[in-house]
Coordinates of C-alpha atoms in Angstrom, one line a residue:
L87 CA 0.0 -0.1 0.0
L88 CA 2.8 2.3 0.9
A89 CA 4.5 1.6 -2.5
L90 CA 1.3 2.5 -4.4
I91 CA 0.8 5.6 -2.7
L92 CA 4.4 6.6 -3.3
A93 CA 3.9 5.8 -7.0
V94 CA 0.9 8.1 -7.2
I95 CA 2.8 10.9 -5.7
L96 CA 5.8 10.4 -7.9
A97 CA 3.4 10.2 -11.1
S98 CA 1.5 13.3 -10.2
T99 CA 4.7 15.1 -9.3
A100 CA 5.9 14.0 -12.9
F101 CA 2.9 15.2 -14.7
A102 CA 2.9 18.6 -12.8
A103 CA 6.5 19.1 -13.9
T104 CA 5.5 18.9 -17.7
D105 CA 3.3 22.1 -17.3
K106 CA 4.7 25.0 -19.1
V107 CA 4.0 28.6 -17.9
V108 CA 4.4 31.4 -20.4
S109 CA 4.3 35.0 -19.4
I110 CA 2.4 36.9 -22.3
W111 CA 2.0 40.5 -21.1
T112 CA 3.1 41.9 -17.7
A113 CA 1.5 45.2 -18.2
Q114 CA 0.3 45.8 -21.9
G115 CA -1.6 49.1 -22.6
T116 CA -1.6 49.3 -26.4
N117 CA -2.8 47.1 -29.3
A118 CA -0.7 43.8 -29.0
S119 CA -0.7 40.2 -30.4
A120 CA 1.3 37.4 -28.9
S121 CA 1.8 33.7 -30.1
V122 CA 2.3 30.9 -27.7
A123 CA 3.5 27.7 -29.3
S124 CA 1.5 24.8 -27.6
D125 CA 2.5 21.6 -29.8
G126 CA 2.6 18.6 -27.5
Y127 CA 0.2 19.9 -24.9
Q128 CA -3.4 18.9 -24.4
T129 CA -4.8 21.9 -22.7
A130 CA -4.2 25.7 -22.6
Q131 CA -5.3 27.8 -19.7
V132 CA -5.1 31.4 -20.4
T133 CA -5.7 34.0 -17.6
V134 CA -6.1 37.9 -18.3
W135 CA -6.3 40.5 -15.6
A136 CA -6.2 44.4 -15.1
V137 CA -2.6 45.3 -13.9
S138 CA -3.5 49.1 -13.6
G139 CA -6.4 51.3 -14.0
S140 CA -9.6 50.2 -15.7
P141 CA -8.7 48.6 -19.2
D142 CA -11.3 49.4 -21.9
G143 CA -9.9 47.2 -24.6
T144 CA -10.8 43.7 -25.9
V145 CA -8.7 40.6 -25.4
R146 CA -9.4 37.6 -27.8
I147 CA -8.0 34.2 -27.7
Y148 CA -7.5 32.3 -30.9
S149 CA -6.3 28.8 -31.9
Q150 CA -3.7 28.6 -34.4
A151 CA -4.1 25.8 -36.7
P152 CA -1.2 24.2 -38.5
S153 CA -0.3 25.0 -42.2
G154 CA -1.3 28.7 -42.0
A155 CA -5.0 27.9 -41.7
P156 CA -7.0 31.0 -40.4
L157 CA -7.2 31.5 -36.7
V158 CA -10.1 30.1 -34.9
L159 CA -11.7 32.4 -32.0
L160 CA -11.9 30.6 -28.8
A161 CA -12.8 33.5 -26.3
T162 CA -13.4 37.2 -26.1
Y163 CA -13.2 39.2 -22.9
A164 CA -14.2 43.0 -23.3
T165 CA -13.0 45.2 -20.8
P166 CA -10.9 42.7 -18.9
S167 CA -10.9 44.6 -15.4
A168 CA -11.7 41.5 -13.4
V169 CA -9.8 38.2 -13.7
K170 CA -10.9 36.2 -16.8
T171 CA -9.6 32.5 -17.5
F172 CA -10.0 30.6 -20.6
R173 CA -9.6 26.9 -20.5
G174 CA -9.6 24.6 -23.6
P175 CA -7.7 22.6 -26.1
A176 CA -4.2 23.7 -26.7
G177 CA -3.9 22.8 -30.4
T178 CA -0.6 23.7 -32.2
G179 CA -0.6 27.3 -30.9
I180 CA -2.6 30.0 -29.0
V181 CA -2.7 33.5 -30.0
V182 CA -3.7 36.3 -27.6
T183 CA -4.6 39.8 -28.8
L184 CA -5.4 43.2 -27.1
T185 CA -7.3 45.7 -29.1
G186 CA -8.8 49.0 -28.5
N187 CA -7.5 49.8 -25.1
T188 CA -7.0 53.4 -24.2
T189 CA -7.0 53.2 -20.3
G190 CA -5.2 50.9 -17.9
T191 CA -3.1 48.0 -18.6
V192 CA -3.6 44.3 -18.9
G193 CA -1.4 41.1 -17.8
A194 CA -1.8 37.7 -19.4
V195 CA -0.1 34.4 -18.6
A196 CA -0.8 31.0 -20.3
V197 CA -0.4 27.7 -18.7
L198 CA 0.0 24.6 -21.1
K199 CA -0.8 21.2 -19.7

């Protein structure tokens, strides 16, 4: 029983170690676009939040298909003044954009699992 518990703990630690954390923006105030390669990962978790002020822009999260196919919109967060988190398939890449922001700054991070 002890060996089984130890094996489960080691396995969960090994899986957690494979997560990849990517800082997208620390304090973005103007229009921007950032790509995150996610090949080899199953799930993407993208979190956006207001770093300062009251952002009035729109954050969009897209899936980037292979072979130059058009981007697929996954989520839209208008005025991301509260923390918003998208969870979904990672695909081959994630693209995060900020448009129309004139006040405040936005932060974003992706966790690939």
